[in-house]
């Protein structure tokens, strides 16, 4: 329902292949994230958020470099500095990490963004801007899940596993924000060439 694993694998393989010849530091960082699958960019966002102790949504160079390192992204110090400088447009010595993550996402057409937003709104039953297990109960039927059928999982475990698709592997809190949802689907989108196919997949997956 949340993008297909086949696309994920294809995209990860393609990203790894492109990495071998990539010289642009920002693109290199994007490809390293995508080589981890659809959740790669979102996972990096979570790492940054955890590091942002004072909640000012900015990072200095030291925090930025540590975040990349903690997430296991390999970059030379010079490249890290180069990427940081690209985002530190005003030369203040800090970067806005929301802006950084938006730029890191593979480009998407407005048509793709619209259908992602529609899917999020459908999921967010309570309308509070965050998707939780409670929201899923009216939208996603756990009873068809093979592990629920064979008695291995409860309904709540099925929902939690579903939310984990969108949650970061490093900080699973069972809540999904619009930003995380979009970051996840930006990864899925990178593996699908045409808008028509992506939109059809989303409409079928979410019954839009």
CSV table of C-alpha atoms in Angstrom, one decimal:
chain,number,residue,atom,x,y,z
A,1,UNK,CA,0.0,0.0,0.0
A,2,UNK,CA,2.9,2.4,0.7
A,3,UNK,CA,4.8,2.1,-2.6
A,4,UNK,CA,6.0,-1.2,-3.9
A,5,UNK,CA,9.1,-3.0,-2.6
A,6,UNK,CA,10.1,-3.8,-6.2
A,7,UNK,CA,10.3,-0.1,-7.0
A,8,UNK,CA,12.2,0.4,-3.9
A,9,UNK,CA,14.8,-2.2,-4.8
A,10,UNK,CA,15.1,-0.9,-8.4
A,11,UNK,CA,15.6,2.7,-7.1
A,12,UNK,CA,18.2,1.7,-4.6
A,13,UNK,CA,20.1,-0.2,-7.2
A,14,UNK,CA,19.9,2.6,-9.7
A,15,UNK,CA,21.1,5.1,-7.1
A,16,UNK,CA,24.1,3.0,-6.2
A,17,UNK,CA,24.9,2.7,-9.9
A,18,UNK,CA,24.7,6.5,-10.4
A,19,UNK,CA,26.8,7.1,-7.3
A,20,UNK,CA,29.8,5.6,-9.0
A,21,UNK,CA,29.9,8.4,-11.6
A,22,UNK,CA,28.4,11.3,-9.6
A,23,UNK,CA,30.5,14.3,-8.9
A,24,UNK,CA,28.0,16.9,-7.7
A,25,UNK,CA,28.1,16.8,-3.8
A,26,UNK,CA,24.4,17.5,-3.3
A,27,UNK,CA,23.4,14.9,-5.9
A,28,UNK,CA,25.9,12.5,-4.3
A,29,UNK,CA,24.2,13.0,-0.9
A,30,UNK,CA,20.7,12.5,-2.5
A,31,UNK,CA,21.8,9.3,-4.1
A,32,UNK,CA,23.3,7.9,-0.9
A,33,UNK,CA,20.0,8.5,0.8
A,34,UNK,CA,18.0,7.0,-2.1
A,35,UNK,CA,20.3,3.9,-2.1
A,36,UNK,CA,18.7,3.1,1.3
A,37,UNK,CA,15.3,3.0,-0.3
A,38,UNK,CA,12.3,5.3,-0.1
A,39,UNK,CA,12.8,6.1,3.6
A,40,UNK,CA,16.4,7.3,3.3
A,41,UNK,CA,15.8,11.1,3.1
A,42,UNK,CA,13.1,10.9,5.8
A,43,UNK,CA,15.5,9.0,8.1
A,44,UNK,CA,18.2,11.7,7.7
A,45,UNK,CA,15.5,14.3,8.6
A,46,UNK,CA,14.8,12.5,11.8
A,47,UNK,CA,18.5,12.4,12.8
A,48,UNK,CA,18.7,16.1,12.3
A,49,UNK,CA,15.5,16.7,14.3
A,50,UNK,CA,16.9,14.7,17.2
A,51,UNK,CA,20.1,16.7,17.1
A,52,UNK,CA,18.3,20.0,17.1
A,53,UNK,CA,18.3,20.4,20.9
A,54,UNK,CA,17.1,24.0,21.1
A,55,UNK,CA,14.3,23.3,18.5
A,56,UNK,CA,15.4,26.3,16.3
A,57,UNK,CA,15.4,24.0,13.2
A,58,UNK,CA,18.9,25.0,12.2
A,59,UNK,CA,22.2,23.2,12.3
A,60,UNK,CA,25.8,24.5,12.4
A,61,UNK,CA,28.5,22.7,10.4
A,62,UNK,CA,29.6,20.5,13.3
A,63,UNK,CA,26.0,19.3,13.9
A,64,UNK,CA,25.5,18.8,10.1
A,65,UNK,CA,28.6,16.7,9.7
A,66,UNK,CA,27.8,14.7,12.8
A,67,UNK,CA,24.2,14.0,11.5
A,68,UNK,CA,25.6,12.7,8.2
A,69,UNK,CA,28.1,10.6,10.0
A,70,UNK,CA,25.5,9.2,12.5
A,71,UNK,CA,23.3,8.3,9.6
A,72,UNK,CA,26.2,6.5,8.0
A,73,UNK,CA,26.6,8.7,4.9
A,74,UNK,CA,30.1,8.8,3.7
A,75,UNK,CA,31.5,12.1,2.5
A,76,UNK,CA,34.9,13.7,2.5
A,77,UNK,CA,35.1,16.7,4.9
A,78,UNK,CA,35.7,19.0,1.9
A,79,UNK,CA,32.5,17.7,0.2
A,80,UNK,CA,30.5,18.1,3.5
A,81,UNK,CA,31.8,21.7,3.7
A,82,UNK,CA,30.8,22.3,0.1
A,83,UNK,CA,27.3,21.0,0.6
A,84,UNK,CA,26.9,23.0,3.8
A,85,UNK,CA,28.1,26.2,2.0
A,86,UNK,CA,25.5,25.6,-0.8
A,87,UNK,CA,22.7,25.6,1.8
A,88,UNK,CA,24.2,28.4,4.0
A,89,UNK,CA,23.1,31.0,1.5
A,90,UNK,CA,23.4,34.0,3.8
A,91,UNK,CA,26.8,32.9,5.2
A,92,UNK,CA,25.4,32.8,8.7
A,93,UNK,CA,27.2,29.6,9.6
A,94,UNK,CA,23.9,27.7,10.0
A,95,UNK,CA,21.5,26.0,7.7
A,96,UNK,CA,17.7,25.5,7.9
A,97,UNK,CA,17.3,21.8,7.8
A,98,UNK,CA,13.7,21.8,6.5
A,99,UNK,CA,15.0,23.7,3.5
A,100,UNK,CA,17.9,21.3,3.2
A,101,UNK,CA,15.6,18.3,3.2
A,102,UNK,CA,13.2,19.8,0.6
A,103,UNK,CA,16.2,20.5,-1.7
A,104,UNK,CA,17.5,17.0,-1.1
A,105,UNK,CA,14.2,15.4,-2.2
A,106,UNK,CA,14.2,14.3,-5.8
A,107,UNK,CA,12.3,16.9,-7.8
A,108,UNK,CA,8.5,16.1,-8.2
A,109,UNK,CA,5.9,17.7,-10.4
A,110,UNK,CA,3.0,19.5,-8.8
A,111,UNK,CA,0.7,16.7,-9.9
A,112,UNK,CA,2.6,14.2,-7.9
A,113,UNK,CA,2.7,16.5,-4.8
A,114,UNK,CA,-1.0,17.0,-5.1
A,115,UNK,CA,-1.8,13.3,-5.0
A,116,UNK,CA,0.6,12.8,-2.1
A,117,UNK,CA,-1.2,15.5,-0.2
A,118,UNK,CA,-4.6,14.0,-1.0
A,119,UNK,CA,-3.4,10.6,0.4
A,120,UNK,CA,-2.2,12.2,3.6
A,121,UNK,CA,-5.4,14.1,4.1
A,122,UNK,CA,-7.4,10.9,3.7
A,123,UNK,CA,-5.2,9.1,6.2
A,124,UNK,CA,-5.3,12.0,8.7
A,125,UNK,CA,-8.9,11.3,9.9
A,126,UNK,CA,-8.7,13.6,12.9
A,127,UNK,CA,-7.4,16.5,10.7
A,128,UNK,CA,-4.7,17.4,13.2
A,129,UNK,CA,-1.8,17.2,10.7
A,130,UNK,CA,-0.3,14.0,12.2
A,131,UNK,CA,-1.2,10.4,11.3
A,132,UNK,CA,-1.4,7.9,14.2
A,133,UNK,CA,-2.7,4.4,14.8
A,134,UNK,CA,-6.1,5.9,15.7
A,135,UNK,CA,-6.3,7.6,12.3
A,136,UNK,CA,-5.5,4.4,10.5
A,137,UNK,CA,-8.4,2.4,12.1
A,138,UNK,CA,-11.0,4.0,9.8
A,139,UNK,CA,-8.9,3.8,6.7
A,140,UNK,CA,-6.7,0.7,6.6
A,141,UNK,CA,-8.1,-2.7,7.1
A,142,UNK,CA,-5.7,-4.8,9.2
A,143,UNK,CA,-7.8,-8.0,8.9
A,144,UNK,CA,-6.4,-8.9,5.5
A,145,UNK,CA,-2.8,-8.7,6.7
A,146,UNK,CA,-1.2,-12.2,6.5
A,147,UNK,CA,0.2,-11.9,10.1
A,148,UNK,CA,-3.1,-10.9,11.5
A,149,UNK,CA,-4.8,-13.8,9.7
A,150,UNK,CA,-2.4,-16.4,11.1
A,151,UNK,CA,-2.7,-14.9,14.6
A,152,UNK,CA,0.9,-13.8,14.8
A,153,UNK,CA,0.1,-10.1,15.1
A,154,UNK,CA,-2.7,-8.1,16.8
A,155,UNK,CA,-4.5,-5.4,14.8
A,156,UNK,CA,-2.4,-2.7,16.6
A,157,UNK,CA,0.8,-4.5,15.5
A,158,UNK,CA,-0.3,-4.4,11.9
A,159,UNK,CA,-1.1,-0.7,12.1
A,160,UNK,CA,2.3,0.0,13.8
A,161,UNK,CA,4.1,-2.0,11.1
A,162,UNK,CA,2.3,0.0,8.5
A,163,UNK,CA,3.2,3.4,10.1
A,164,UNK,CA,6.8,2.1,10.4
A,165,UNK,CA,7.0,2.3,6.5
A,166,UNK,CA,6.9,6.1,6.9
A,167,UNK,CA,8.7,6.4,10.2
A,168,UNK,CA,12.4,6.7,10.5
A,169,UNK,CA,14.2,3.4,11.2
A,170,UNK,CA,16.1,5.3,14.0
A,171,UNK,CA,13.2,6.9,15.8
A,172,UNK,CA,9.9,5.1,15.4
A,173,UNK,CA,7.3,7.1,17.3
A,174,UNK,CA,4.2,5.8,15.6
A,175,UNK,CA,3.4,9.3,14.3
A,176,UNK,CA,3.7,10.5,10.8
A,177,UNK,CA,3.9,14.1,9.8
A,178,UNK,CA,3.1,15.5,6.3
A,179,UNK,CA,6.8,16.1,5.8
A,180,UNK,CA,7.7,12.5,6.6
A,181,UNK,CA,5.0,11.3,4.3
A,182,UNK,CA,6.2,13.5,1.5
A,183,UNK,CA,9.8,12.6,2.1
A,184,UNK,CA,8.9,8.9,1.9
A,185,UNK,CA,6.9,9.3,-1.4
A,186,UNK,CA,9.6,11.5,-2.9
A,187,UNK,CA,11.8,8.4,-2.6
A,188,UNK,CA,9.1,6.3,-4.2
A,189,UNK,CA,8.5,8.9,-6.9
A,190,UNK,CA,12.2,8.8,-7.8
A,191,UNK,CA,11.8,5.2,-8.9
A,192,UNK,CA,8.8,5.9,-11.2
A,193,UNK,CA,9.3,7.6,-14.5
A,194,UNK,CA,5.9,9.0,-15.5
A,195,UNK,CA,3.4,11.2,-13.6
A,196,UNK,CA,0.5,9.1,-14.9
A,197,UNK,CA,1.9,5.9,-13.5
A,198,UNK,CA,2.8,7.4,-10.1
A,199,UNK,CA,-0.7,9.0,-9.8
A,200,UNK,CA,-2.4,5.8,-10.8
A,201,UNK,CA,-0.4,3.9,-8.2
A,202,UNK,CA,-1.3,6.4,-5.5
A,203,UNK,CA,-5.0,6.5,-6.4
A,204,UNK,CA,-5.2,2.7,-6.4
A,205,UNK,CA,-3.2,2.3,-3.1
A,206,UNK,CA,-5.2,4.9,-1.2
A,207,UNK,CA,-8.5,4.6,-3.1
A,208,UNK,CA,-8.5,8.3,-3.9
